[in-house]
Coordinates of C-alpha atoms in Angstrom, one line a residue:
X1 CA -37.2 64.8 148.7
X2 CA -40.5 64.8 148.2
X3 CA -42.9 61.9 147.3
X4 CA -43.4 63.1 143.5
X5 CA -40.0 63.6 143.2
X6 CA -38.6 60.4 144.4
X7 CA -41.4 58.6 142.4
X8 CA -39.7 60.6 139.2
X9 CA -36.2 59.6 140.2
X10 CA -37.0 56.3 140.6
X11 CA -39.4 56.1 137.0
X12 CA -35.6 58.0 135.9
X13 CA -33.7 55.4 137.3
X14 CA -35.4 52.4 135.7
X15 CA -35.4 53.9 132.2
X16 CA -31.2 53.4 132.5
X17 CA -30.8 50.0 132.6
X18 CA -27.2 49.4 133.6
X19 CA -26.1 52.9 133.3
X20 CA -24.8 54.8 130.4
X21 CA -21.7 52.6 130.1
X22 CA -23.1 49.1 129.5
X23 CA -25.4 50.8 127.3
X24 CA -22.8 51.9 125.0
X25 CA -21.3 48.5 124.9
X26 CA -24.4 46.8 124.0
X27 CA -25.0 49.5 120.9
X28 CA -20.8 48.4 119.7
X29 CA -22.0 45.2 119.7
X30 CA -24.5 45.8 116.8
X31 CA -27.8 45.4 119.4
X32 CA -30.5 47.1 121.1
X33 CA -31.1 47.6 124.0
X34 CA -34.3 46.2 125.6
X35 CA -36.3 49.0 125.9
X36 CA -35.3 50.2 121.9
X37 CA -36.2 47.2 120.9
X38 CA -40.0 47.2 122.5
X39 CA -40.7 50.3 121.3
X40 CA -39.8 49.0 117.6
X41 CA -42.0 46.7 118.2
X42 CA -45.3 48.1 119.8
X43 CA -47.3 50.9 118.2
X44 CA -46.4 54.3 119.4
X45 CA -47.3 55.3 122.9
X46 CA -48.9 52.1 123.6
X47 CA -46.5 50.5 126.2
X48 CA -48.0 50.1 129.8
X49 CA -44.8 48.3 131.4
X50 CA -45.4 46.5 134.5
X51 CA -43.2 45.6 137.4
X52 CA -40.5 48.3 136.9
X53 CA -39.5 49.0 140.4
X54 CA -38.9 45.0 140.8
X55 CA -35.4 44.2 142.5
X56 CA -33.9 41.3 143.3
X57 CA -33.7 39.4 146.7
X58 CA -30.4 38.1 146.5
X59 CA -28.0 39.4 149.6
X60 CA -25.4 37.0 148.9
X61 CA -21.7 37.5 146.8
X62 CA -22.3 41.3 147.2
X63 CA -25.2 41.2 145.8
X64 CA -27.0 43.4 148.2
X65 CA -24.5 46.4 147.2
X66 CA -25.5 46.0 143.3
X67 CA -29.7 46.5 142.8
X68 CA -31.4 47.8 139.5
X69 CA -35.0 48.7 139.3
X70 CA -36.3 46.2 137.0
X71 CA -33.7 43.4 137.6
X72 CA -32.8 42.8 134.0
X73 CA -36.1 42.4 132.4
X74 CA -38.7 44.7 130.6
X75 CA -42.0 43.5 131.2
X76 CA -45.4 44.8 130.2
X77 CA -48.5 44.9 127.3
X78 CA -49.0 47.1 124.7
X79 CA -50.4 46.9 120.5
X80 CA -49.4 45.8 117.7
X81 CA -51.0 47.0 114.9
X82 CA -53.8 47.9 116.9
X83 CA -54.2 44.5 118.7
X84 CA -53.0 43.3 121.9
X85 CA -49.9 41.9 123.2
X86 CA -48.1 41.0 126.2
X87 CA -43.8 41.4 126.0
X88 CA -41.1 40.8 127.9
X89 CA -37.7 42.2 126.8
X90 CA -34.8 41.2 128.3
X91 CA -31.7 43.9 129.6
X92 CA -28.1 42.8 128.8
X93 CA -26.9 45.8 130.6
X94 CA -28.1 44.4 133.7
X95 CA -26.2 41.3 135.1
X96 CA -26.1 40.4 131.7
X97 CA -29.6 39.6 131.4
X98 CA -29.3 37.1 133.6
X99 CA -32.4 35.4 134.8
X100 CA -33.2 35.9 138.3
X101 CA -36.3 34.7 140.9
X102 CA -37.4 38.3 140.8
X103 CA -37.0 38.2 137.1
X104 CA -38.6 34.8 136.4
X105 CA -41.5 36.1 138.2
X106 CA -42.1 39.3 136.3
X107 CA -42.0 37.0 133.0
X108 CA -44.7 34.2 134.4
X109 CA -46.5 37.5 135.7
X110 CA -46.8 38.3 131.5
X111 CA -47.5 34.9 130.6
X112 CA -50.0 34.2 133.1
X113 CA -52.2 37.9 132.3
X114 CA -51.8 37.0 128.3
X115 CA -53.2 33.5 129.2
X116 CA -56.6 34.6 131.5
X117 CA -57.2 37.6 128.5
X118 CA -56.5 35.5 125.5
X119 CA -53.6 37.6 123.9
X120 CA -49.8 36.5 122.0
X121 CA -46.7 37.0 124.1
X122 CA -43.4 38.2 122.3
X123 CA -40.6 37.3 124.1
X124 CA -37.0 39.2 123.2
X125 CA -34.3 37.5 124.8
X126 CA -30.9 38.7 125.3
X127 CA -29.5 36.7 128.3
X128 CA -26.5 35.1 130.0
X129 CA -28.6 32.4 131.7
X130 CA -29.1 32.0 135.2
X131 CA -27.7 34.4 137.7
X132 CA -25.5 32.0 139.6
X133 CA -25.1 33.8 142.7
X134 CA -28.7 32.7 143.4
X135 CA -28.6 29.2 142.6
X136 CA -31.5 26.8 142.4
X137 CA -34.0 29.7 143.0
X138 CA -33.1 30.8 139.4
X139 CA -32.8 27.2 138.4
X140 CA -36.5 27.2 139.7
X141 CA -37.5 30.1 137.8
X142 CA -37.0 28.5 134.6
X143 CA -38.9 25.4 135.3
X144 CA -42.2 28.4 136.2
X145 CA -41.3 29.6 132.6
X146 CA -41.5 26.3 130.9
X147 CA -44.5 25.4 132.7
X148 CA -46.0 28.3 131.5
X149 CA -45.2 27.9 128.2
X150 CA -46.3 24.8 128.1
X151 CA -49.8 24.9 129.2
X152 CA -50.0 28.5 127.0
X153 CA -49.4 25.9 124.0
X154 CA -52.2 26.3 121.4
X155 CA -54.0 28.4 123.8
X156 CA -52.3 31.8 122.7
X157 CA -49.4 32.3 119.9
X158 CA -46.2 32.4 121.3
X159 CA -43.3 34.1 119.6
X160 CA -39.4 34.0 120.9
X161 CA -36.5 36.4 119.5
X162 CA -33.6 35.4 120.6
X163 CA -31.4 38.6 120.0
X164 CA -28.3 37.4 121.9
X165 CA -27.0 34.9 124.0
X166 CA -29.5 31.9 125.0
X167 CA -27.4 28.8 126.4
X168 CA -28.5 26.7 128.8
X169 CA -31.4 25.6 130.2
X170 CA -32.6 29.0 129.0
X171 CA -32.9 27.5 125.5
X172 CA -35.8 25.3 126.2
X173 CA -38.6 28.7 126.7
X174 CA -38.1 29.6 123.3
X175 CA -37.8 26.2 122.1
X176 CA -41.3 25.5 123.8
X177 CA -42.8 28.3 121.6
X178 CA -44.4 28.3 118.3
X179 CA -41.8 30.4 116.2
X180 CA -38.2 31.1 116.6
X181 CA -36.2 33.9 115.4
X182 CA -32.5 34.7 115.4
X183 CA -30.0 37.7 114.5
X184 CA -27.3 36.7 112.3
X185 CA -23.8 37.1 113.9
X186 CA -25.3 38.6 117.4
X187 CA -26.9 35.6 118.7
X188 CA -26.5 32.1 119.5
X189 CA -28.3 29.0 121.0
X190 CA -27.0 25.8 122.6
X191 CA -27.6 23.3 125.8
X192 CA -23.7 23.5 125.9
X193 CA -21.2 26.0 124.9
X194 CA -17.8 26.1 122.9
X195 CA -15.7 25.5 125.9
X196 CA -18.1 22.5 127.1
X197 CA -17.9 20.7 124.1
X198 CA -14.2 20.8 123.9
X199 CA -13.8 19.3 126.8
X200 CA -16.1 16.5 126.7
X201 CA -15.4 15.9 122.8
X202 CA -12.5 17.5 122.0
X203 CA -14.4 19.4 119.4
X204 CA -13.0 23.3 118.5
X205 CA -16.2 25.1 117.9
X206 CA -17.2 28.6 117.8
X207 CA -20.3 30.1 119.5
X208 CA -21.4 31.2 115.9
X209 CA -20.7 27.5 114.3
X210 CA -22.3 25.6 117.4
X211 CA -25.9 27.8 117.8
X212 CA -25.6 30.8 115.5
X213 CA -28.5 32.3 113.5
X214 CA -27.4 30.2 110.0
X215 CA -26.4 26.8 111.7
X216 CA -29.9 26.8 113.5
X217 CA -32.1 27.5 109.8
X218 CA -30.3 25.1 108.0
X219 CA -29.0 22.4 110.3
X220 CA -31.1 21.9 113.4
X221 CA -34.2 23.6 112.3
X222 CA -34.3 25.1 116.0
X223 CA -35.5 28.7 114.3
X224 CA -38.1 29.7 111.9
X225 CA -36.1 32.9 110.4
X226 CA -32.6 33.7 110.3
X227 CA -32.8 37.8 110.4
X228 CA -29.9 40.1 109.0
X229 CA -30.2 42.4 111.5
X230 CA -32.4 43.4 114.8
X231 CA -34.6 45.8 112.8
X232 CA -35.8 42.9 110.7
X233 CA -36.2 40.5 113.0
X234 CA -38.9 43.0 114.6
X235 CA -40.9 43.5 111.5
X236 CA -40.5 39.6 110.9
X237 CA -42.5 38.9 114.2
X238 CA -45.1 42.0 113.7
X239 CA -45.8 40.4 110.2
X240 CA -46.3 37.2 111.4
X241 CA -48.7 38.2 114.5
X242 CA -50.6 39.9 111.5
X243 CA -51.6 35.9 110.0
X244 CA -52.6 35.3 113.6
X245 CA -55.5 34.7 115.8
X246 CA -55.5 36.8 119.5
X247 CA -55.8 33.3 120.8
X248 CA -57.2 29.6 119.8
X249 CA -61.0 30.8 120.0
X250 CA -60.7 33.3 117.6
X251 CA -60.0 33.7 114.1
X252 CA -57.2 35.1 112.4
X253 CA -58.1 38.5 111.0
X254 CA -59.9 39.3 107.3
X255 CA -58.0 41.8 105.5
X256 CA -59.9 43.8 103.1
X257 CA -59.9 41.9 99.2
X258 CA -61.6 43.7 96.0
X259 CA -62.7 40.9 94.0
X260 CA -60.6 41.2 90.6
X261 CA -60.1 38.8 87.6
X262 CA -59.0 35.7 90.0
X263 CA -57.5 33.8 86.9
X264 CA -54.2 32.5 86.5
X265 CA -52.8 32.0 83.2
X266 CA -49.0 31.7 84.3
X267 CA -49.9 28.3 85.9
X268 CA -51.2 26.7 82.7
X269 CA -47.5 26.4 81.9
X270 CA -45.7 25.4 84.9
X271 CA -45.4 22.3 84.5
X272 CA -43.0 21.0 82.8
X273 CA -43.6 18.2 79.4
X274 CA -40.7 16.3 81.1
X275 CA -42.2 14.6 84.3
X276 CA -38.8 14.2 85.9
X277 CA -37.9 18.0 85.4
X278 CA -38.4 20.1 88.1
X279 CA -40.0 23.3 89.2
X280 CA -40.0 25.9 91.8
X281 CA -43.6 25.3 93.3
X282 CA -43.3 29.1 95.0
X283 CA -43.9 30.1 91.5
X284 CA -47.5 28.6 91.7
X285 CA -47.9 29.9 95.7
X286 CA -47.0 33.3 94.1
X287 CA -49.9 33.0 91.8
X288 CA -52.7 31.2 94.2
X289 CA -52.1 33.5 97.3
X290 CA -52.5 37.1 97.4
X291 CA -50.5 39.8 95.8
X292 CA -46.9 40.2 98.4
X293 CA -48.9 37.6 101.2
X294 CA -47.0 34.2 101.3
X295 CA -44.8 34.5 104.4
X296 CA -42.5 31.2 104.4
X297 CA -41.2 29.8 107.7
X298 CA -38.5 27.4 107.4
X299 CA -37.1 28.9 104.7
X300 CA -33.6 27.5 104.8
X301 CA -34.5 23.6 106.2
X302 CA -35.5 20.9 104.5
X303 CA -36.3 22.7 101.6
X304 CA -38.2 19.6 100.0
X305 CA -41.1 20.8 101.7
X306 CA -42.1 24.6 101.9
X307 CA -44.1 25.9 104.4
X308 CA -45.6 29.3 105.2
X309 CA -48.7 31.5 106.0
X310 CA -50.5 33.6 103.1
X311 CA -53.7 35.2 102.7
X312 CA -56.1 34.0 99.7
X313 CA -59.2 36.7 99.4
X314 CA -57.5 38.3 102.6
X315 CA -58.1 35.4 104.9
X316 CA -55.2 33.6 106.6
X317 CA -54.4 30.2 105.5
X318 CA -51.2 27.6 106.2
X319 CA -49.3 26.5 103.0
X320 CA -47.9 23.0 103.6
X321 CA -46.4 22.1 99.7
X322 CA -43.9 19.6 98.4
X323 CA -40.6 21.0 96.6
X324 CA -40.0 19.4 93.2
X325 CA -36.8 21.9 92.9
X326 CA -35.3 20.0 95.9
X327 CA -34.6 16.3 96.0
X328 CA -37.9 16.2 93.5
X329 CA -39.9 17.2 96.4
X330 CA -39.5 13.5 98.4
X331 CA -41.0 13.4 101.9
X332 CA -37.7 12.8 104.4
X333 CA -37.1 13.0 108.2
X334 CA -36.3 16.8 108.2
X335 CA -39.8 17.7 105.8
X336 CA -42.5 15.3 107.6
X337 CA -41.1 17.1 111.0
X338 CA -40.9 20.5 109.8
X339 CA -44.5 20.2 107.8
X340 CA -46.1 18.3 110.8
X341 CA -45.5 21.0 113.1
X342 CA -46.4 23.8 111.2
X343 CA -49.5 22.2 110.3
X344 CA -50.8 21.9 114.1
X345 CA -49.7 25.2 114.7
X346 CA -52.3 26.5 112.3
X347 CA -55.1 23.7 113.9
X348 CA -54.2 25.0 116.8
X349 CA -55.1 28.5 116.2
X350 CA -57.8 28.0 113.1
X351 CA -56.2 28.4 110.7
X352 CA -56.9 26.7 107.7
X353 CA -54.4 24.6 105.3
X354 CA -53.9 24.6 101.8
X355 CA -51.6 21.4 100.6
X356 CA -50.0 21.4 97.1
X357 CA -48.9 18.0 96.5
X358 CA -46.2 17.0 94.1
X359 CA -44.4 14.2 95.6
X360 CA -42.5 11.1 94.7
X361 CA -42.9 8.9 97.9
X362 CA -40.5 8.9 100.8
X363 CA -36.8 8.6 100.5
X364 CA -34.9 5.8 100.8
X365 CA -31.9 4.5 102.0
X366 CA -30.0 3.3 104.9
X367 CA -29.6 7.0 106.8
X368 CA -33.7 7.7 106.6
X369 CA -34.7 4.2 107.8
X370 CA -32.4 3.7 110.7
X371 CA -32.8 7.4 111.9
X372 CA -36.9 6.7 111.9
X373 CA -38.8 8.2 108.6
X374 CA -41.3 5.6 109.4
X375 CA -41.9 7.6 112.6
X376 CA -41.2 10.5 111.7
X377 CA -43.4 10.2 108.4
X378 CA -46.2 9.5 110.6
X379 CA -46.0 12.7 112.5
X380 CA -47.2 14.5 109.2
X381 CA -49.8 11.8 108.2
X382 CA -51.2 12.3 112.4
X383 CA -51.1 15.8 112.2
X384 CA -53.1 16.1 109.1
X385 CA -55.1 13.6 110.2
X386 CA -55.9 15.1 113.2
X387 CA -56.8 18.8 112.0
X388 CA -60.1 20.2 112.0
X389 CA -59.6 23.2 110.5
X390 CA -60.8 23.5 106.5
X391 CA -58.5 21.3 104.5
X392 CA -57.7 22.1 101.3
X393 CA -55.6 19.6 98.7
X394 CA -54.2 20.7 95.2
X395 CA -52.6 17.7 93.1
X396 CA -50.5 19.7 90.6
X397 CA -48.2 16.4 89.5
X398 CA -46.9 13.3 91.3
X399 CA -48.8 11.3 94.4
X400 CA -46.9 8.2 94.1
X401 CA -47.5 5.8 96.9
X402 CA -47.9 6.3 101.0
X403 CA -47.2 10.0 100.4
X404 CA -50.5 10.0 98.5
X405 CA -52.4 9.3 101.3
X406 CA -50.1 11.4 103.8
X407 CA -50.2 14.6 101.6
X408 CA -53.8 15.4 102.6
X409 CA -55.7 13.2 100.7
X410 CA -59.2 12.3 100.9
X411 CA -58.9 9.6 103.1
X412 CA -57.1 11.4 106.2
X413 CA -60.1 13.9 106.3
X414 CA -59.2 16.6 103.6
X415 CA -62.3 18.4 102.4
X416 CA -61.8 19.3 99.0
X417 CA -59.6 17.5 96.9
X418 CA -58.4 18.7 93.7
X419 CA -56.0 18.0 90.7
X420 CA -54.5 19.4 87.6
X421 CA -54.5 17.3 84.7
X422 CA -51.1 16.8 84.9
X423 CA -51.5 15.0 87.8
X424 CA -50.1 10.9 88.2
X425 CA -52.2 8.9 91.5
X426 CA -50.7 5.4 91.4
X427 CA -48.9 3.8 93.8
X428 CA -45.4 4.0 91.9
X429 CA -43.5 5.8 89.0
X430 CA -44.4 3.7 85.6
X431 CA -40.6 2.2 85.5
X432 CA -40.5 0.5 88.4
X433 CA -44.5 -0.6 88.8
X434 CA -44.1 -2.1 85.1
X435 CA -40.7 -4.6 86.1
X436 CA -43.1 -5.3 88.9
X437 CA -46.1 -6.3 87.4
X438 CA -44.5 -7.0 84.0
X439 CA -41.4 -8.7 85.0
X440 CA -42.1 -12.2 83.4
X441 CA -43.3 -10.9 80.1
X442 CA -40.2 -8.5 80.0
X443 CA -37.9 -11.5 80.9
X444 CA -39.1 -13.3 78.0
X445 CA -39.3 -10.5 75.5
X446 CA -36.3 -10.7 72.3
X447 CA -36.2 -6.9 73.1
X448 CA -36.0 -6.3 76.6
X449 CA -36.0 -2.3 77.3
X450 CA -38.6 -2.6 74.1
X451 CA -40.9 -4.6 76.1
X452 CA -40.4 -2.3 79.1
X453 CA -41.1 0.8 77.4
X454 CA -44.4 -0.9 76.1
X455 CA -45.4 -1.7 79.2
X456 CA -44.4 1.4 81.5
X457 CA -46.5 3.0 79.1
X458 CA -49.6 1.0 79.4
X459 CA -49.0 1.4 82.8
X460 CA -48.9 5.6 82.6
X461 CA -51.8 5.5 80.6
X462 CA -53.5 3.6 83.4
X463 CA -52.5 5.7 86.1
X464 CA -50.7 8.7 85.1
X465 CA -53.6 10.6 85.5
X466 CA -56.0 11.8 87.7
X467 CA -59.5 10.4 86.6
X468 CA -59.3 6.8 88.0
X469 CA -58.7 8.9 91.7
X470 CA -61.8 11.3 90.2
X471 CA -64.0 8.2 89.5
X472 CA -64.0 6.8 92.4
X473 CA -64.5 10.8 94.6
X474 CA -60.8 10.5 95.7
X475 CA -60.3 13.7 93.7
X476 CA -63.6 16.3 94.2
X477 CA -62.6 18.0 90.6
X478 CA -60.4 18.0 87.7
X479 CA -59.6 21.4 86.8
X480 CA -57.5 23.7 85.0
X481 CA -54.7 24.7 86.6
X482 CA -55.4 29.0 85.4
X483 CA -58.9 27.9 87.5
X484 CA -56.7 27.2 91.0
X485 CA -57.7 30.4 92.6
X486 CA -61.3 31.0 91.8
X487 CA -61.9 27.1 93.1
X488 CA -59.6 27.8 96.7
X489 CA -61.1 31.4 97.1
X490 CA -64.5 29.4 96.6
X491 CA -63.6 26.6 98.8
X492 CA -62.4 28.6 102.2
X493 CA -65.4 30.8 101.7
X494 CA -67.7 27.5 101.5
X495 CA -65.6 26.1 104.4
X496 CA -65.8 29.2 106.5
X497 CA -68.5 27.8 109.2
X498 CA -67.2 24.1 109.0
X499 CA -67.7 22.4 112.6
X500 CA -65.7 19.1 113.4
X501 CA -63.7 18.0 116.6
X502 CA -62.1 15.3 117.1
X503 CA -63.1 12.2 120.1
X504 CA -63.3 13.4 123.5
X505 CA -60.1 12.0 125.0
X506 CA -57.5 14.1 127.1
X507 CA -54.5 14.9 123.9
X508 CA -53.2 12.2 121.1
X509 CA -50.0 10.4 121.5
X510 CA -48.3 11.9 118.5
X511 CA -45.2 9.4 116.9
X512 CA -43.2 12.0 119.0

């Protein structure tokens, strides 16, 4: 055979997989295979792949009698949307997907050229773990991954699909990264399997129940989005690459924005007369950001607290925003965590934050105390604190005590600080600051819950407002709320050359 020829059976051979066979049992499973899903993902013709003729090393078990070019991984650069990015895609139809030296290597070989040329890596991963006739060499291959991933952490985006099995100490790459996604029903994550856990706890489990798409968005929080189908999940992670930066000394990208009547009149109604009735604050996102842009993350997890990207005068910004629809929008365990890391995502990549504050304080109770809110809180009082990208606070109703000052107030660093005039600053609801402060007078009143009434109403017209936070340049500007838009799209565009850091020191020791 000649040279050309043999380099064309070989190309042939790589382009297989694990045969015709395994390929048709991946496809009756509902899945892709690694190459279809790559080029779903990367703009047509753009995929260079690297490392195709790779093979593995391992001579034991048989090994030696079973090689495919590639060894279970598809690895190379290509564009999305016209801008760069480095993949890997995983092969079920070779050993399973299972992760091998030769395989580990062709991953850190992605991560390593998307770190020296500032670009995202997308990671699709459809594995069985480590290939076990190796032993500790794959064990070891993992541990080059994590490393990797660790010092690419706010250096470049990172993005993980996991579009099958991930169990293991495979789990901990993805859970490394900065977003998560999962296909319902075709793929699961967990340190410890069905079988595992019965043993040790006696606990009947399924793979679906234990790590599936749906118990990971709404119990653990492990994964950002939990996508119907493959498909989805693909245009999930080119839509959010499209919010991102190429890396952390860049900017996100402007999107073109005609200048239209920026009023919104929908928002001059929102709030309720009742102050304990609630709300669906994505009604007001829906009106600040632009038209079809809010993106949330998190959708199905502590939904107290929403969270998402969106574009306001086609720039990128981070929406951090309390949920008076849920729990009346308290700050909990699950929301300070889930808000706290989204916002140093977007510090880490520049982006900049807009915070819509409605909030009745923290909540209480046995469960949140002895399962650390105080710590936990604190993780979303640091990382606003610490951010230095442009800071952006709306007050649309309640800042009742500590969560006024975690909420990006003016005092944590926020630059522009705004409120409705439905807005209440005090440091408690009227009820329960008036027994306080009024207890002996009440006590001694004929007419008790006469007296109270009295006095939780001196105390609202006190505080239930926001001019006493205005007076003293707490709050930058009292405005209407149909004005919203016109201030923010003002603001960011004031903001866009703001310069801070923080104290030179080697990293922060977040409440962790």
């Amino acid at each position: 055979m000649d040279k050309v020829s043999l380099l064309k059976k070989k190309n042939e051979e790589a382009l297989k997989g694990g045969g015709a066979k395994r390929v048709e049992a991946q496809h009756k499973k509902g899945k892709l295979t690694a190459r279809e899903r790559l080029t779903l993902l990367l703009d047509e013709g753009s995929f260079q792949e690297i490392g195709a003729m790779v093979t593995h090393r391992s001579r034991d078990f048989g090994m030696d009698k079973e090689v495919y070019l590639g060894d279970g991984v598809v690895t190379g650069y290509g564009t999305v949307n016209g801008r760069l990015v480095y993949v890997f895609s995983q092969d079920f139809t070779v050993f399973g997907g299972s992760l091998s030296e030769t395989h580990a290597e062709k991953i850190c070989r992605i991560m390593d050229l998307a770190m020296q040329n500032g670009a995202p890596v997308v990671g699709l991963n459809d594995s069985g773990g480590a290939r076990i006739q190796e032993g500790v060499v794959s064990l070891g291959g993992y541990a080059d991954i994590f490393y990797r991933n660790v010092r690419a952490s706010g250096v470049i985006p990172q993005i993980s699909a996991v579009m099958g099995p991930c169990a293991g100490g495979a789990v901990y790459s993805p859970a490394i990264t900065d977003f998560i996604l999962m296909v319902e029903h075709t793929s699961y994550m967990f340190v410890t399997g069905p079988n595992v856990v019965k043993t040790v706890t006696h606990e009947n489990v399924t793979s679906e129940e234990l790590g599936g798409a749906k118990t990971h968005a709404t119990k653990s929080g492990v994964t950002h989005f939990a996508c119907a189908n493959e498909l989805e999940c693909i245009e999930n992670i080119k839509k959010l690459l499209s919010y991102m930066p190429q890396n952390c000394e860049e900017d996100a990208p402007v999107y073109a924005y005609e200048a239209g009547n920026e009023l919104r009149t929908k928002l001059n109604t929102i709030i309720p007369a009742n102050p304990n009735q609630p709300y669906d604050i994505k009604d007001v996102i829906e009106e600040l950001a632009d038209v079809n842009s809010f993106v949330e993350v998190h959708k199905d997890y502590a939904e107290n607290i929403v969270v998402g990207f969106a574009r306001i005068a086609g720039r990128s910004i981070g929406i951090v925003a309390n949920q008076p629809a849920v729990l009346a929008g308290v700050l909990d365990i699950e929301s300070s965590r889930k808000g706290a890391r989204f916002v140093r995502f977007c510090d880490a990549f520049n982006i900049p934050l807009l915070v819509l504050v409605d909030v009745p304080g923290f909540l209480p109770g046995t469960d949140q105390e002895w399962h650390g809110i105080i710590t936990n809180g604190a993780k979303l009082l640091f990382a606003l604190s610490e951010a230095t990208v442009p800071k952006v606070t709306v007050i649309t109703r309640k800042a009742y005590g500590g969560a006024y000052d975690v909420m990006n107030s003016k005092h944590i660093g926020a630059d522009m600080n705004y409120a409705w005039p439905t807005a209440e600053i005090a440091v408690m609801g009227a009820k329960g600051a008036a027994e306080i402060i009024f207890k002996k007078e009440i006590a001694d009143a004929e007419d008790h819950e006469a007296k109270l009434k009295e006095k939780e109403n001196e105390y609202l017209e006190k505080f239930a407002n926001p001019y006493g936070a205005a007076a003293r340049g707490f709050i930058d500007e009292v405005i209407l709320p149909e004005e919203t838009r016109v201030k923010l799209v003002a603001a960011y565009k004031m903001l866009e050359q703001k310069a801070d850091s923080m104290p030179k020191k080697k990293h922060g020791n977040i409440p962790l």
